[in-house]
Amino acid sequence: ELAALRQLKERERQLQFELFREKLTHEQLELLEQEAQAQLKPGLGISKERQIEVAKDEIVKQWFERQGGAS
């Protein structure tokens, strides 16, 4: 039962994160793009698009945590 509860709690957290991400405003999305662009590292051997994608994921996770995550 404990394992099932932990899985449910993790699923709830994932869903809250997805909802948080879907509710980002236009302004927040612009800021996200700017912050991701600022993290680009030329010559890293990873495409610009992939670097931006990874950076955006990390930035949104940080925003989510700052707002309390799955409180």
CSV table of N, CA and C in Angstrom, one decimal:
chain,number,residue,atom,x,y,z
A,1,GLU,N,0.8,-1.2,0.0
A,1,GLU,CA,0.0,0.0,0.0
A,1,GLU,C,0.9,1.3,0.0
A,2,LEU,N,1.9,1.2,0.8
A,2,LEU,CA,2.8,2.4,0.8
A,2,LEU,C,3.4,2.7,-0.5
A,3,ALA,N,3.8,1.7,-1.2
A,3,ALA,CA,4.4,1.9,-2.6
A,3,ALA,C,3.4,2.5,-3.5
A,4,ALA,N,2.2,2.0,-3.4
A,4,ALA,CA,1.1,2.5,-4.3
A,4,ALA,C,0.8,4.0,-3.9
A,5,LEU,N,0.8,4.3,-2.7
A,5,LEU,CA,0.6,5.7,-2.2
A,5,LEU,C,1.7,6.6,-2.8
A,6,ARG,N,2.9,6.2,-2.7
A,6,ARG,CA,4.1,6.9,-3.2
A,6,ARG,C,3.9,7.2,-4.7
A,7,GLN,N,3.5,6.1,-5.4
A,7,GLN,CA,3.3,6.3,-6.9
A,7,GLN,C,2.3,7.3,-7.2
A,8,LEU,N,1.2,7.2,-6.4
A,8,LEU,CA,0.1,8.2,-6.6
A,8,LEU,C,0.5,9.6,-6.3
A,9,LYS,N,1.3,9.8,-5.2
A,9,LYS,CA,1.8,11.1,-4.9
A,9,LYS,C,2.7,11.6,-6.0
A,10,GLU,N,3.6,10.8,-6.5
A,10,GLU,CA,4.5,11.2,-7.6
A,10,GLU,C,3.7,11.6,-8.9
A,11,ARG,N,2.7,10.8,-9.2
A,11,ARG,CA,1.8,11.1,-10.3
A,11,ARG,C,1.1,12.4,-10.1
A,12,GLU,N,0.6,12.7,-8.9
A,12,GLU,CA,0.0,13.9,-8.6
A,12,GLU,C,0.9,15.1,-8.8
A,13,ARG,N,2.2,14.9,-8.4
A,13,ARG,CA,3.2,16.0,-8.6
A,13,ARG,C,3.5,16.2,-10.1
A,14,GLN,N,3.5,15.1,-10.8
A,14,GLN,CA,3.8,15.3,-12.3
A,14,GLN,C,2.6,16.0,-12.9
A,15,LEU,N,1.4,15.7,-12.5
A,15,LEU,CA,0.2,16.4,-13.1
A,15,LEU,C,0.2,17.8,-12.7
A,16,GLN,N,0.6,18.1,-11.5
A,16,GLN,CA,0.6,19.5,-11.0
A,16,GLN,C,1.6,20.3,-11.8
A,17,PHE,N,2.8,19.7,-12.1
A,17,PHE,CA,3.8,20.3,-12.9
A,17,PHE,C,3.3,20.6,-14.3
A,18,GLU,N,2.7,19.6,-14.9
A,18,GLU,CA,2.1,19.8,-16.3
A,18,GLU,C,1.1,20.9,-16.3
A,19,LEU,N,0.2,21.0,-15.3
A,19,LEU,CA,-0.8,22.0,-15.2
A,19,LEU,C,-0.1,23.4,-15.1
A,20,PHE,N,0.9,23.4,-14.2
A,20,PHE,CA,1.7,24.7,-14.0
A,20,PHE,C,2.3,25.2,-15.3
A,21,ARG,N,2.9,24.2,-16.1
A,21,ARG,CA,3.5,24.6,-17.3
A,21,ARG,C,2.5,25.1,-18.4
A,22,GLU,N,1.3,24.4,-18.4
A,22,GLU,CA,0.3,24.8,-19.3
A,22,GLU,C,-0.3,26.2,-19.0
A,23,LYS,N,-0.2,26.6,-17.8
A,23,LYS,CA,-0.8,27.9,-17.4
A,23,LYS,C,0.2,29.0,-17.5
A,24,LEU,N,1.4,28.8,-18.0
A,24,LEU,CA,2.3,29.9,-18.1
A,24,LEU,C,1.7,31.0,-19.0
A,25,THR,N,1.9,32.2,-18.6
A,25,THR,CA,1.4,33.3,-19.4
A,25,THR,C,2.3,33.6,-20.6
A,26,HIS,N,1.8,34.4,-21.5
A,26,HIS,CA,2.6,34.8,-22.7
A,26,HIS,C,3.9,35.5,-22.2
A,27,GLU,N,3.8,36.3,-21.2
A,27,GLU,CA,5.0,37.0,-20.7
A,27,GLU,C,6.0,36.0,-20.1
A,28,GLN,N,5.5,35.1,-19.4
A,28,GLN,CA,6.3,34.0,-18.8
A,28,GLN,C,7.0,33.2,-19.8
A,29,LEU,N,6.3,32.9,-20.9
A,29,LEU,CA,6.9,32.1,-22.0
A,29,LEU,C,8.0,32.9,-22.7
A,30,GLU,N,7.8,34.2,-22.8
A,30,GLU,CA,8.8,35.1,-23.4
A,30,GLU,C,10.1,35.1,-22.5
A,31,LEU,N,9.9,35.2,-21.2
A,31,LEU,CA,11.0,35.2,-20.3
A,31,LEU,C,11.7,33.9,-20.3
A,32,LEU,N,10.9,32.8,-20.4
A,32,LEU,CA,11.5,31.5,-20.5
A,32,LEU,C,12.4,31.3,-21.7
A,33,GLU,N,11.9,31.8,-22.8
A,33,GLU,CA,12.7,31.8,-24.1
A,33,GLU,C,14.0,32.6,-23.9
A,34,GLN,N,13.9,33.8,-23.3
A,34,GLN,CA,15.1,34.6,-23.1
A,34,GLN,C,16.1,34.0,-22.2
A,35,GLU,N,15.6,33.4,-21.1
A,35,GLU,CA,16.5,32.7,-20.1
A,35,GLU,C,17.2,31.5,-20.7
A,36,ALA,N,16.4,30.8,-21.5
A,36,ALA,CA,17.0,29.6,-22.2
A,36,ALA,C,18.1,30.0,-23.2
A,37,GLN,N,17.8,31.1,-24.0
A,37,GLN,CA,18.7,31.6,-25.0
A,37,GLN,C,20.0,32.0,-24.3
A,38,ALA,N,19.9,32.6,-23.1
A,38,ALA,CA,21.1,33.1,-22.4
A,38,ALA,C,22.0,31.9,-21.9
A,39,GLN,N,21.4,30.7,-21.8
A,39,GLN,CA,22.2,29.6,-21.4
A,39,GLN,C,22.9,28.8,-22.5
A,40,LEU,N,22.7,29.3,-23.7
A,40,LEU,CA,23.3,28.6,-24.8
A,40,LEU,C,24.8,28.6,-24.7
A,41,LYS,N,25.4,27.4,-25.1
A,41,LYS,CA,26.9,27.3,-25.0
A,41,LYS,C,27.3,26.8,-26.4
A,42,PRO,N,27.8,27.7,-27.3
A,42,PRO,CA,28.3,27.3,-28.6
A,42,PRO,C,29.4,26.3,-28.5
A,43,GLY,N,29.5,25.4,-29.4
A,43,GLY,CA,30.6,24.4,-29.4
A,43,GLY,C,30.5,23.3,-28.4
A,44,LEU,N,29.3,23.2,-27.8
A,44,LEU,CA,29.0,22.1,-26.8
A,44,LEU,C,28.9,20.8,-27.5
A,45,GLY,N,28.6,20.8,-28.8
A,45,GLY,CA,28.4,19.5,-29.5
A,45,GLY,C,26.9,19.1,-29.4
A,46,ILE,N,26.1,19.9,-28.9
A,46,ILE,CA,24.6,19.7,-28.9
A,46,ILE,C,23.9,20.8,-29.6
A,47,SER,N,22.9,20.4,-30.4
A,47,SER,CA,22.3,21.5,-31.2
A,47,SER,C,21.7,22.6,-30.4
A,48,LYS,N,21.6,23.7,-31.0
A,48,LYS,CA,21.0,24.9,-30.3
A,48,LYS,C,19.6,24.6,-29.8
A,49,GLU,N,18.8,23.9,-30.7
A,49,GLU,CA,17.4,23.6,-30.3
A,49,GLU,C,17.3,22.7,-29.1
A,50,ARG,N,18.2,21.7,-29.1
A,50,ARG,CA,18.2,20.7,-27.9
A,50,ARG,C,18.6,21.4,-26.6
A,51,GLN,N,19.6,22.3,-26.7
A,51,GLN,CA,20.1,23.0,-25.6
A,51,GLN,C,19.0,23.9,-25.0
A,52,ILE,N,18.2,24.6,-25.9
A,52,ILE,CA,17.1,25.4,-25.5
A,52,ILE,C,16.0,24.6,-24.8
A,53,GLU,N,15.7,23.4,-25.4
A,53,GLU,CA,14.7,22.5,-24.9
A,53,GLU,C,15.0,22.1,-23.5
A,54,VAL,N,16.3,21.7,-23.3
A,54,VAL,CA,16.7,21.2,-21.9
A,54,VAL,C,16.7,22.4,-21.0
A,55,ALA,N,17.2,23.5,-21.4
A,55,ALA,CA,17.2,24.7,-20.5
A,55,ALA,C,15.8,25.1,-20.1
A,56,LYS,N,14.9,25.1,-21.0
A,56,LYS,CA,13.5,25.5,-20.7
A,56,LYS,C,12.9,24.5,-19.7
A,57,ASP,N,13.2,23.2,-19.8
A,57,ASP,CA,12.7,22.2,-18.9
A,57,ASP,C,13.2,22.5,-17.5
A,58,GLU,N,14.5,22.8,-17.4
A,58,GLU,CA,15.1,23.1,-16.1
A,58,GLU,C,14.6,24.4,-15.5
A,59,ILE,N,14.4,25.4,-16.3
A,59,ILE,CA,13.9,26.7,-15.8
A,59,ILE,C,12.5,26.5,-15.2
A,60,VAL,N,11.7,25.9,-16.0
A,60,VAL,CA,10.3,25.7,-15.6
A,60,VAL,C,10.2,24.9,-14.3
A,61,LYS,N,11.1,23.9,-14.2
A,61,LYS,CA,11.1,23.1,-12.9
A,61,LYS,C,11.5,23.9,-11.7
A,62,GLN,N,12.5,24.8,-12.0
A,62,GLN,CA,12.9,25.8,-10.9
A,62,GLN,C,11.8,26.7,-10.5
A,63,TRP,N,11.0,27.2,-11.5
A,63,TRP,CA,9.9,28.1,-11.2
A,63,TRP,C,8.9,27.3,-10.4
A,64,PHE,N,8.6,26.1,-10.8
A,64,PHE,CA,7.6,25.3,-10.1
A,64,PHE,C,8.0,25.1,-8.7
A,65,GLU,N,9.2,24.7,-8.4
A,65,GLU,CA,9.7,24.5,-7.1
A,65,GLU,C,9.6,25.8,-6.2
A,66,ARG,N,9.9,26.9,-6.8
A,66,ARG,CA,9.9,28.2,-6.1
A,66,ARG,C,8.4,28.5,-5.7
A,67,GLN,N,7.5,28.0,-6.5
A,67,GLN,CA,6.1,28.3,-6.1
A,67,GLN,C,5.4,27.3,-5.3
A,68,GLY,N,6.3,26.4,-4.7
A,68,GLY,CA,5.8,25.4,-3.8
A,68,GLY,C,5.6,24.0,-4.3
A,69,GLY,N,5.9,23.9,-5.6
A,69,GLY,CA,5.8,22.5,-6.2
A,69,GLY,C,4.4,21.9,-5.9
A,70,ALA,N,4.4,20.7,-5.4
A,70,ALA,CA,3.2,20.0,-5.1
A,70,ALA,C,2.7,20.2,-3.7
A,71,SER,N,2.7,21.4,-3.2
A,71,SER,CA,2.3,21.6,-1.8
A,71,SER,C,0.9,21.2,-1.5
